[in-house]
Amino acid sequence: MFVRENPVLQRELLVNLRMHRAFVLLLAYVVLLSAVVMAAWPSAKNIDMSSNPDDGKTLVNLIFLEQYFLASLMAPSFAAGAITGEKERKSYEMLLASPLRPGAIVLGKLLASLSHLAILIFCSLPIVMLCLPLGGVSLYEVLAVYLAVILSTVTFGMISLAASSYFRRTASSLVVSYLMVLPLALAGLFFWRTLEGFAELRLLATVTVLPVVAAAICGTLFVATSRRLLHPPDVGSEGKEVVDEAFEQRAAVGLIIQRDKFPDKLFAPAKRDDLLEDGTNPIFDKEMRSEIFSQGTLMARVVIQVSMALAVPLMATCLFLKPDWAPWYISYVVLFNMLVGPVFSAGSVTSERERETLDLLLVTLLSPWQILWGKLISALRVATVLTCFLLWPLVLACLLVTTYWANWQTVLGYLVIVFLTSVTTSTLALFCSVVFRKTSAAMMMSYVVMAALFMAPVAAVVFAQNYYAAGANIFEGATFVSPFGAAFSLPLNHMAVGDKARLGDWRIWFAFVTFDLALICSLFATMLWLFKLRWRVAA
């Protein structure tokens, strides 16, 4: 019942592994991994393993880091919608009413969610075997590497599946999963790199400590998720789409919004009890007054608490103890906005399609401009407010740390980077919401495009500096499209080690601002054009 005759597992495997995107993803993964290994392969025609014993070890570490990074990003995307998908399809109650035990449901969902990811991981084995003859690494170390990747993938998948049981929307479950998974992934990466010079100790910890930690986390979450399905507090799909605001506020911990007081009324205006004034945009008014409470505030509370818990040590280190590390804190704020921004915009238009109200919306007297800017601003204000919670430490540091006073232009440049990134992420997610039919697909495509646009240029520079030094300058020219590259390009005077100014390049910052403004305008213009064509109105 749990594995061999589990109908949930069998159904999910048949559906997921037979889709066209499964084969496309497998092909893209193997091609990308092969290209990275070929680029990092030693260029010498004759390889002397006695003089270069670390070539194989370097390549294996590179493959491990790439798979670990991809597993960290992909595990939540596969598992975060396992249970919320049932709720969105209105099949959650039927699943709970079946003869299946809650443990069998959870296990089936977990195995089905991670099966495709496991295939991707094991497909890299032939590539790793090619690296073994280079020397510097043993078969036991390779097996330990794969054990670490598999255990991490299962742990991240279980965390995402547990988050999926607490939310009604895949978008909320996905962003909370990423907020919990990414810190653990960075901690694992830090542990691996710290013990790089102690191969035996790292091997011992991988085969002894890591399985125990992974089993403890997965076991605890498995039992908690099974109990939640055994006694579900969120059954009753009909009439449960809108959360009772009074009950939500009484049960809230860490986030209390009083709509009638400043500044909360700017963020979440009170419900309207009168008629709309002439000239008011009804889309904007409706979204501003109801969107944040339409599915409850659990996601917002978790996001604020987790992000602030992570921001405290980063703030103390990067802004106060080591002011020259300020770009790292700005990178954390940008990464947070990349995770949160699409949550509130990716469903702006797809939700109308899913409710079958888009055709009704398009035949109203409202222009495409009114519809789009109303949805964009209402979604942008939530992501911006959540991001601003992380910006106040920067303002506080500018007041308390005198070395920032001589760099006020750089601090202002940081604020512009964060603001433009917020607008870009929300606009990009809204564009994906216009193009795609489902909210989950729009949100995932938003993450993929943002990763390719913001993170890929920086990753290419780091890779080139370590394995392809001749091409580093080529990739550095493309970092202007990334807010991370723009943040590290700004100068910081009298902060670097040895009282030497860290030279910056304002040209990259100006190029980033110009590129982002052009991207935002082009995306919005394209959405207006698509709406005028009544883009994909039919179900």
Coordinates of C-alpha atoms in Angstrom, one line a residue:
M1 CA 0.0 0.0 0.0
F2 CA 2.9 2.4 0.7
V3 CA 5.0 1.8 -2.3
R4 CA 4.2 -1.2 -4.6
E5 CA 0.4 -0.7 -4.6
N6 CA 0.3 3.0 -3.9
P7 CA -2.2 4.5 -6.4
V8 CA -1.0 8.1 -5.7
L9 CA 2.5 7.1 -6.6
Q10 CA 1.5 5.2 -9.7
R11 CA -0.7 8.0 -11.0
E12 CA 1.8 10.7 -10.4
L13 CA 4.6 8.7 -12.0
L14 CA 2.5 8.0 -15.1
V15 CA 1.5 11.6 -15.4
N16 CA 4.8 13.3 -14.7
L17 CA 7.3 11.0 -16.5
R18 CA 5.2 10.9 -19.7
M19 CA 5.0 14.6 -20.2
H20 CA 7.0 16.2 -23.0
R21 CA 8.7 18.6 -20.5
A22 CA 10.2 15.6 -18.7
F23 CA 12.2 14.6 -21.7
V24 CA 13.1 18.3 -22.6
L25 CA 14.3 18.9 -19.0
L26 CA 16.4 15.7 -19.0
L27 CA 18.0 16.7 -22.3
A28 CA 18.7 20.3 -21.2
Y29 CA 20.2 19.1 -17.9
V30 CA 22.6 16.6 -19.5
V31 CA 23.6 19.0 -22.2
L32 CA 24.3 21.8 -19.6
L33 CA 26.3 19.5 -17.4
S34 CA 28.3 18.2 -20.3
A35 CA 29.1 21.7 -21.6
V36 CA 30.3 22.8 -18.1
V37 CA 32.6 19.8 -17.8
M38 CA 33.9 20.3 -21.3
A39 CA 34.7 23.9 -20.6
A40 CA 36.5 23.0 -17.3
W41 CA 38.4 20.0 -18.8
P42 CA 42.2 20.4 -18.7
S43 CA 43.4 22.0 -21.9
A44 CA 46.7 20.1 -22.0
K45 CA 47.0 17.4 -24.6
N46 CA 49.0 15.1 -22.3
I47 CA 47.8 15.1 -18.7
D48 CA 50.4 14.2 -16.1
M49 CA 48.5 13.0 -13.1
S50 CA 51.6 13.2 -10.9
S51 CA 51.9 17.0 -11.5
N52 CA 48.2 17.7 -11.7
P53 CA 46.6 15.3 -9.1
D54 CA 43.7 17.7 -8.4
D55 CA 42.3 17.9 -11.9
G56 CA 39.8 15.1 -11.3
K57 CA 39.0 16.3 -7.9
T58 CA 38.2 19.8 -9.2
L59 CA 35.9 18.5 -11.9
V60 CA 34.1 16.2 -9.5
N61 CA 33.6 19.1 -7.0
L62 CA 32.3 21.2 -9.9
I63 CA 29.8 18.6 -10.9
F64 CA 28.7 18.1 -7.3
L65 CA 28.2 21.9 -6.7
E66 CA 26.2 22.2 -10.0
Q67 CA 24.0 19.2 -9.1
Y68 CA 23.6 20.4 -5.5
F69 CA 22.7 23.9 -6.7
L70 CA 20.2 22.6 -9.2
A71 CA 18.7 20.1 -6.7
S72 CA 18.2 23.0 -4.2
L73 CA 16.4 25.0 -6.9
M74 CA 14.4 22.2 -8.4
A75 CA 13.2 20.2 -5.4
P76 CA 10.8 22.8 -4.2
S77 CA 9.4 23.3 -7.7
F78 CA 8.5 19.6 -7.9
A79 CA 7.2 19.1 -4.4
A80 CA 5.7 22.4 -3.3
G81 CA 2.6 21.9 -5.4
A82 CA 2.0 18.2 -4.5
I83 CA -0.8 18.9 -2.1
T84 CA -1.7 22.4 -3.0
G85 CA -2.4 21.1 -6.5
E86 CA -5.0 18.8 -5.1
K87 CA -6.6 21.8 -3.3
E88 CA -6.6 23.9 -6.4
R89 CA -8.1 21.1 -8.5
K90 CA -10.8 20.6 -5.8
S91 CA -9.8 16.9 -5.4
Y92 CA -8.2 17.3 -1.9
E93 CA -11.2 16.1 0.0
M94 CA -11.7 13.1 -2.3
L95 CA -8.1 12.1 -1.7
L96 CA -8.5 12.3 2.1
A97 CA -11.8 10.3 1.9
S98 CA -10.1 7.5 0.1
P99 CA -9.0 4.3 1.9
L100 CA -5.4 5.3 1.6
R101 CA -3.6 6.0 4.9
P102 CA -2.2 9.6 5.3
G103 CA 1.3 8.1 5.4
A104 CA 0.8 6.4 2.1
I105 CA -0.4 9.6 0.5
V106 CA 2.6 11.6 1.8
L107 CA 5.1 9.0 0.8
G108 CA 3.5 8.6 -2.6
K109 CA 3.6 12.3 -3.2
L110 CA 7.2 12.6 -2.0
L111 CA 8.5 9.8 -4.1
A112 CA 6.6 10.9 -7.2
S113 CA 7.8 14.5 -6.8
L114 CA 11.5 13.5 -6.5
S115 CA 11.5 10.6 -9.0
H116 CA 12.2 12.9 -12.0
L117 CA 14.9 14.7 -10.0
A118 CA 16.5 11.4 -9.1
I119 CA 16.7 10.5 -12.8
L120 CA 18.5 13.7 -13.5
I121 CA 21.0 13.1 -10.8
F122 CA 21.8 9.6 -11.8
C123 CA 22.1 10.6 -15.5
S124 CA 25.3 12.5 -14.6
L125 CA 27.1 9.3 -13.5
P126 CA 28.7 8.6 -16.9
I127 CA 30.1 12.1 -16.9
V128 CA 31.6 11.7 -13.5
M129 CA 33.1 8.4 -14.4
L130 CA 35.0 10.2 -17.2
C131 CA 36.6 12.4 -14.6
L132 CA 38.0 9.5 -12.4
P133 CA 41.0 8.7 -14.7
L134 CA 42.3 12.2 -14.1
G135 CA 43.1 11.2 -10.5
G136 CA 42.8 13.1 -7.2
V137 CA 39.5 11.5 -6.3
S138 CA 38.5 8.0 -5.3
L139 CA 35.4 6.0 -6.0
Y140 CA 34.3 6.3 -2.3
E141 CA 34.4 10.0 -2.5
V142 CA 32.2 10.0 -5.6
L143 CA 29.7 7.7 -3.8
A144 CA 29.8 10.1 -0.8
V145 CA 29.1 13.0 -3.1
Y146 CA 26.1 11.3 -4.6
L147 CA 24.9 10.3 -1.1
A148 CA 25.1 13.9 0.0
V149 CA 23.1 15.1 -3.1
I150 CA 20.4 12.4 -2.7
L151 CA 19.9 13.0 1.0
S152 CA 19.8 16.8 0.5
T153 CA 17.3 16.4 -2.3
V154 CA 15.0 14.2 -0.2
T155 CA 15.3 16.6 2.7
F156 CA 14.5 19.6 0.5
G157 CA 11.6 17.7 -1.0
M158 CA 10.1 16.8 2.3
I159 CA 10.4 20.4 3.5
S160 CA 8.5 21.6 0.4
L161 CA 5.9 18.9 0.7
A162 CA 5.3 19.8 4.4
A163 CA 4.9 23.5 3.3
S164 CA 2.5 22.3 0.6
S165 CA 0.2 20.9 3.3
Y166 CA -0.1 24.2 5.1
F167 CA -1.2 26.4 2.2
R168 CA -4.0 26.6 -0.4
R169 CA -2.0 28.0 -3.2
T170 CA 1.1 26.6 -4.9
A171 CA 2.6 30.1 -5.2
S172 CA 2.6 30.6 -1.4
S173 CA 3.9 27.1 -0.7
L174 CA 6.7 27.6 -3.3
V175 CA 8.0 30.8 -1.9
V176 CA 8.0 29.6 1.7
S177 CA 9.8 26.4 0.6
Y178 CA 12.5 28.4 -1.1
L179 CA 12.9 30.6 2.0
M180 CA 13.5 27.5 4.1
V181 CA 15.5 25.4 1.6
L182 CA 18.0 28.0 0.4
P183 CA 19.5 28.8 3.8
L184 CA 20.0 25.0 4.4
A185 CA 21.5 24.7 1.0
L186 CA 24.0 27.5 1.7
A187 CA 24.9 26.0 5.0
G188 CA 25.6 22.6 3.4
L189 CA 27.7 24.3 0.7
F190 CA 29.6 26.2 3.4
F191 CA 30.3 22.9 5.3
W192 CA 31.5 21.2 2.1
R193 CA 33.9 24.0 1.2
T194 CA 35.2 24.4 4.7
L195 CA 36.2 20.8 5.0
E196 CA 37.7 20.7 1.5
G197 CA 41.2 20.3 2.9
F198 CA 40.1 17.4 5.2
A199 CA 38.9 14.8 2.8
E200 CA 38.7 11.9 5.3
L201 CA 36.8 14.0 7.9
R202 CA 34.3 15.2 5.2
L203 CA 33.8 11.7 4.0
L204 CA 33.2 10.5 7.5
A205 CA 30.7 13.3 8.2
T206 CA 28.9 12.6 4.9
V207 CA 28.3 8.9 5.7
T208 CA 27.5 9.3 9.4
V209 CA 26.3 12.7 10.4
L210 CA 24.4 13.8 7.3
P211 CA 22.1 10.7 7.1
V212 CA 21.2 11.2 10.8
V213 CA 20.3 14.8 10.3
A214 CA 18.4 14.2 7.1
A215 CA 16.5 11.3 8.7
A216 CA 15.6 13.5 11.7
I217 CA 14.3 16.3 9.6
C218 CA 12.4 14.1 7.1
G219 CA 11.0 11.9 9.9
T220 CA 9.7 14.8 11.9
L221 CA 8.1 16.5 8.9
F222 CA 6.7 13.2 7.6
V223 CA 4.9 12.5 10.9
A224 CA 3.7 16.1 11.2
T225 CA 2.4 16.1 7.6
S226 CA 0.7 12.7 8.0
R227 CA -1.1 13.9 11.2
R228 CA -2.2 17.0 9.4
L229 CA -3.8 14.9 6.6
L230 CA -5.3 12.6 9.2
H231 CA -7.0 15.5 11.0
P232 CA -7.1 18.2 8.3
P233 CA -8.1 21.7 9.5
D234 CA -8.6 23.0 6.0
V235 CA -11.3 20.7 4.5
G236 CA -14.3 22.2 2.8
S237 CA -13.2 23.7 -0.5
E238 CA -16.6 25.4 -1.2
G239 CA -16.9 28.7 0.6
K240 CA -13.3 28.6 1.8
E241 CA -11.6 30.5 -1.0
V242 CA -11.8 33.8 1.0
V243 CA -10.5 33.7 4.6
D244 CA -12.5 35.2 7.4
E245 CA -10.5 38.4 8.1
A246 CA -11.7 38.7 11.7
F247 CA -10.7 35.2 12.6
E248 CA -7.4 35.6 10.6
Q249 CA -6.4 38.6 12.7
R250 CA -7.3 36.9 16.0
A251 CA -5.2 33.9 15.1
A252 CA -2.3 35.9 13.6
V253 CA 1.1 35.7 15.2
G254 CA 3.7 38.3 14.2
L255 CA 1.6 40.2 11.7
I256 CA -1.4 42.3 12.8
I257 CA -2.7 44.7 10.2
Q258 CA -5.1 47.4 11.3
R259 CA -6.7 48.8 8.2
D260 CA -8.0 52.0 9.7
K261 CA -4.7 53.2 11.1
F262 CA -1.6 54.7 9.4
P263 CA 0.5 53.4 7.8
D264 CA -1.4 50.1 7.5
K265 CA -4.2 51.8 5.6
L266 CA -1.8 52.7 2.8
F267 CA -0.7 49.0 2.6
A268 CA -4.1 47.4 3.1
P269 CA -7.0 49.9 2.8
A270 CA -10.3 49.1 4.7
K271 CA -13.1 47.3 2.9
R272 CA -15.2 49.7 0.8
D273 CA -18.7 50.3 2.2
D274 CA -19.7 53.0 -0.3
L275 CA -19.8 53.5 -4.1
L276 CA -16.8 54.0 -6.2
E277 CA -16.0 57.6 -7.0
D278 CA -16.0 58.7 -10.7
G279 CA -12.7 58.0 -12.4
T280 CA -11.6 55.3 -9.9
N281 CA -10.0 52.2 -11.4
P282 CA -12.1 49.3 -10.1
I283 CA -9.4 46.8 -10.8
F284 CA -6.9 48.7 -8.7
D285 CA -9.4 49.3 -5.9
K286 CA -10.5 45.7 -5.7
E287 CA -7.0 44.3 -5.7
M288 CA -5.7 46.8 -3.1
R289 CA -8.5 46.1 -0.7
S290 CA -8.8 42.3 -0.9
E291 CA -5.7 40.6 -2.4
I292 CA -3.5 40.3 0.7
F293 CA -6.4 38.7 2.7
S294 CA -7.8 36.6 -0.1
Q295 CA -5.9 33.5 1.0
G296 CA -5.0 34.5 4.5
T297 CA -1.8 36.1 5.9
L298 CA 0.1 32.9 6.9
M299 CA 2.5 33.1 4.0
A300 CA 3.2 36.8 4.7
R301 CA 3.8 36.1 8.4
V302 CA 6.2 33.2 7.6
V303 CA 8.0 35.2 5.0
I304 CA 8.6 38.2 7.3
Q305 CA 9.7 36.0 10.2
V306 CA 12.1 33.8 8.3
S307 CA 13.6 36.7 6.3
M308 CA 14.2 38.8 9.3
A309 CA 15.7 35.9 11.2
L310 CA 18.2 35.5 8.4
A311 CA 18.7 39.2 8.0
V312 CA 19.8 39.8 11.6
P313 CA 23.2 38.0 11.4
L314 CA 23.8 39.2 7.8
M315 CA 23.0 42.8 8.9
A316 CA 25.4 42.7 11.8
T317 CA 28.2 41.2 9.8
C318 CA 27.8 42.9 6.4
L319 CA 26.7 46.4 7.5
F320 CA 28.2 47.0 10.9
L321 CA 31.2 44.7 11.5
K322 CA 32.4 44.6 7.9
P323 CA 31.0 47.7 6.0
D324 CA 32.9 46.8 2.9
W325 CA 30.7 43.7 2.7
A326 CA 27.6 45.8 2.1
P327 CA 27.0 44.5 -1.4
W328 CA 26.5 41.0 0.0
Y329 CA 23.6 42.3 2.1
I330 CA 22.1 44.1 -0.9
S331 CA 22.4 40.8 -2.8
Y332 CA 20.4 39.1 0.0
V333 CA 17.7 41.7 -0.3
V334 CA 17.6 41.3 -4.1
L335 CA 17.4 37.5 -3.8
F336 CA 14.6 37.9 -1.3
N337 CA 12.7 40.1 -3.7
M338 CA 13.3 37.6 -6.6
L339 CA 11.6 35.0 -4.5
V340 CA 8.7 37.1 -3.2
G341 CA 8.0 39.4 -6.2
P342 CA 6.5 36.8 -8.5
V343 CA 4.2 35.4 -5.8
F344 CA 1.8 38.4 -6.0
S345 CA 2.0 39.0 -9.8
A346 CA 2.2 35.6 -11.4
G347 CA -1.4 34.9 -10.7
S348 CA -2.8 38.3 -11.7
V349 CA -4.1 37.2 -15.1
T350 CA -3.9 33.4 -14.8
S351 CA -6.3 33.5 -11.9
E352 CA -8.8 35.3 -14.1
R353 CA -8.4 32.4 -16.6
E354 CA -8.7 29.8 -13.9
R355 CA -11.9 31.4 -12.6
E356 CA -13.1 31.8 -16.2
T357 CA -13.6 35.6 -15.8
L358 CA -11.0 36.9 -18.2
D359 CA -13.4 37.1 -21.1
L360 CA -15.8 39.0 -19.0
L361 CA -13.1 41.4 -17.9
L362 CA -12.0 42.1 -21.4
V363 CA -15.5 43.0 -22.6
T364 CA -15.9 45.7 -19.9
L365 CA -15.3 49.4 -20.6
L366 CA -11.9 49.2 -18.9
S367 CA -8.9 49.7 -21.1
P368 CA -6.0 47.3 -21.2
W369 CA -3.9 50.0 -19.6
Q370 CA -6.3 50.3 -16.6
I371 CA -6.4 46.5 -16.1
L372 CA -2.7 46.0 -16.3
W373 CA -1.5 48.9 -14.2
G374 CA -4.1 48.2 -11.5
K375 CA -2.9 44.6 -11.2
L376 CA 0.8 45.5 -11.3
I377 CA 0.7 48.3 -8.7
S378 CA -1.5 46.3 -6.3
A379 CA 0.9 43.3 -6.5
L380 CA 4.0 45.5 -6.5
R381 CA 3.0 47.2 -3.3
V382 CA 3.0 43.9 -1.3
A383 CA 6.4 42.8 -2.6
T384 CA 7.9 46.2 -2.1
V385 CA 6.6 46.5 1.5
L386 CA 8.0 43.0 2.4
T387 CA 11.3 44.0 0.8
C388 CA 11.4 47.3 2.7
F389 CA 11.4 45.3 5.9
L390 CA 15.0 44.3 5.0
L391 CA 16.1 47.8 3.9
W392 CA 15.7 49.6 7.2
P393 CA 19.0 48.1 8.5
L394 CA 20.8 49.8 5.7
V395 CA 19.2 53.1 6.6
L396 CA 20.1 52.5 10.3
A397 CA 23.7 51.6 9.3
C398 CA 24.0 54.9 7.3
L399 CA 23.1 56.8 10.5
L400 CA 25.3 54.9 12.9
V401 CA 28.4 54.0 10.9
T402 CA 30.3 57.1 9.9
T403 CA 32.2 55.4 7.1
Y404 CA 28.9 55.3 5.1
W405 CA 28.6 59.1 5.2
A406 CA 31.4 59.5 2.5
N407 CA 29.6 56.9 0.4
W408 CA 26.1 58.3 0.3
Q409 CA 26.0 58.1 -3.5
T410 CA 26.8 54.4 -3.3
V411 CA 24.0 53.8 -0.7
L412 CA 21.6 55.7 -2.9
G413 CA 22.7 53.5 -5.8
Y414 CA 21.9 50.4 -3.7
L415 CA 18.4 51.7 -3.0
V416 CA 17.8 52.3 -6.8
I417 CA 19.0 48.8 -7.5
V418 CA 16.5 47.2 -5.1
F419 CA 13.7 49.4 -6.3
L420 CA 14.3 48.7 -10.0
T421 CA 14.6 45.0 -9.2
S422 CA 11.3 45.0 -7.4
V423 CA 9.5 46.6 -10.4
T424 CA 11.3 44.3 -12.8
T425 CA 10.4 41.0 -11.0
S426 CA 6.7 42.1 -10.6
T427 CA 6.5 43.2 -14.3
L428 CA 8.2 40.0 -15.5
A429 CA 5.8 37.8 -13.4
L430 CA 2.8 39.8 -14.7
F431 CA 4.1 39.2 -18.3
C432 CA 4.4 35.5 -17.7
S433 CA 0.9 35.6 -16.2
V434 CA -0.4 37.1 -19.4
V435 CA 1.3 34.5 -21.6
F436 CA 0.7 31.3 -19.6
R437 CA -2.6 29.7 -18.6
K438 CA -1.8 28.4 -15.2
T439 CA -0.4 30.3 -12.2
S440 CA 2.1 27.6 -11.3
A441 CA 3.5 27.6 -14.9
A442 CA 3.7 31.4 -14.9
M443 CA 5.5 31.5 -11.6
M444 CA 8.0 28.9 -12.5
M445 CA 8.8 30.5 -15.8
S446 CA 9.3 33.8 -13.9
Y447 CA 11.9 32.1 -11.7
V448 CA 13.6 30.6 -14.7
V449 CA 13.9 33.9 -16.6
M450 CA 15.1 35.7 -13.5
A451 CA 17.7 33.1 -12.8
A452 CA 19.0 33.3 -16.4
L453 CA 18.9 37.1 -16.4
F454 CA 20.2 38.0 -12.9
M455 CA 22.3 35.0 -11.8
A456 CA 23.7 33.4 -14.9
P457 CA 26.0 36.3 -15.9
V458 CA 27.6 36.3 -12.4
A459 CA 27.9 32.5 -12.3
A460 CA 29.6 32.6 -15.8
V461 CA 32.1 35.2 -14.5
V462 CA 33.0 33.1 -11.4
F463 CA 33.3 30.0 -13.6
A464 CA 35.5 31.8 -16.1
Q465 CA 37.8 33.2 -13.4
N466 CA 38.4 29.7 -12.1
Y467 CA 38.5 27.5 -15.2
Y468 CA 38.6 29.8 -18.3
A469 CA 40.5 32.9 -17.4
A470 CA 40.9 34.0 -21.0
G471 CA 37.1 34.5 -21.2
A472 CA 36.5 36.2 -17.9
N473 CA 36.5 39.7 -19.5
I474 CA 33.9 38.5 -22.1
F475 CA 31.4 37.5 -19.4
E476 CA 32.1 40.5 -17.2
G477 CA 30.7 42.7 -19.9
A478 CA 27.3 41.0 -19.5
T479 CA 27.0 41.6 -15.7
F480 CA 25.2 44.9 -16.2
V481 CA 21.9 43.0 -16.7
S482 CA 22.2 41.6 -13.1
P483 CA 21.5 43.6 -9.9
F484 CA 24.2 41.5 -8.2
G485 CA 26.8 42.7 -10.7
A486 CA 25.5 46.3 -10.4
A487 CA 25.7 46.1 -6.6
F488 CA 29.3 44.9 -6.6
S489 CA 30.3 47.5 -9.2
L490 CA 29.6 50.5 -7.0
P491 CA 32.7 52.0 -5.2
L492 CA 33.2 52.0 -1.4
N493 CA 35.8 54.5 -0.3
H494 CA 37.7 54.1 3.0
M495 CA 36.2 50.7 3.7
A496 CA 38.4 48.1 2.2
V497 CA 41.2 46.3 3.9
G498 CA 44.3 48.4 4.3
D499 CA 42.4 51.7 4.0
K500 CA 42.4 51.3 0.3
A501 CA 39.3 52.3 -1.7
R502 CA 37.5 49.6 -3.5
L503 CA 37.4 50.9 -7.0
G504 CA 34.1 50.6 -8.7
D505 CA 32.6 51.3 -12.1
W506 CA 29.5 53.5 -12.2
R507 CA 29.1 52.7 -15.9
I508 CA 27.9 49.2 -15.0
W509 CA 25.3 50.7 -12.6
F510 CA 24.1 53.2 -15.3
A511 CA 23.9 50.3 -17.8
F512 CA 21.9 48.3 -15.4
V513 CA 19.4 51.1 -14.7
T514 CA 19.0 51.8 -18.5
F515 CA 18.6 48.1 -19.2
D516 CA 16.0 47.6 -16.5
L517 CA 13.9 50.6 -17.5
A518 CA 14.0 49.5 -21.1
L519 CA 13.0 45.9 -20.1
I520 CA 10.1 47.1 -18.0
C521 CA 8.8 49.4 -20.7
S522 CA 9.1 46.7 -23.4
L523 CA 7.3 44.1 -21.3
F524 CA 4.5 46.4 -20.4
A525 CA 4.1 47.6 -24.0
T526 CA 4.0 43.9 -25.2
M527 CA 1.3 43.1 -22.6
L528 CA -0.8 46.1 -23.8
W529 CA -0.5 44.8 -27.4
L530 CA -1.5 41.3 -26.4
F531 CA -4.5 42.5 -24.4
K532 CA -5.6 44.6 -27.4
L533 CA -5.5 41.4 -29.4
R534 CA -7.7 39.6 -26.8
W535 CA -4.8 37.3 -26.2
R536 CA -5.8 33.7 -25.4
V537 CA -9.2 34.5 -24.0
A538 CA -10.8 31.1 -24.8
A539 CA -10.4 28.4 -22.2

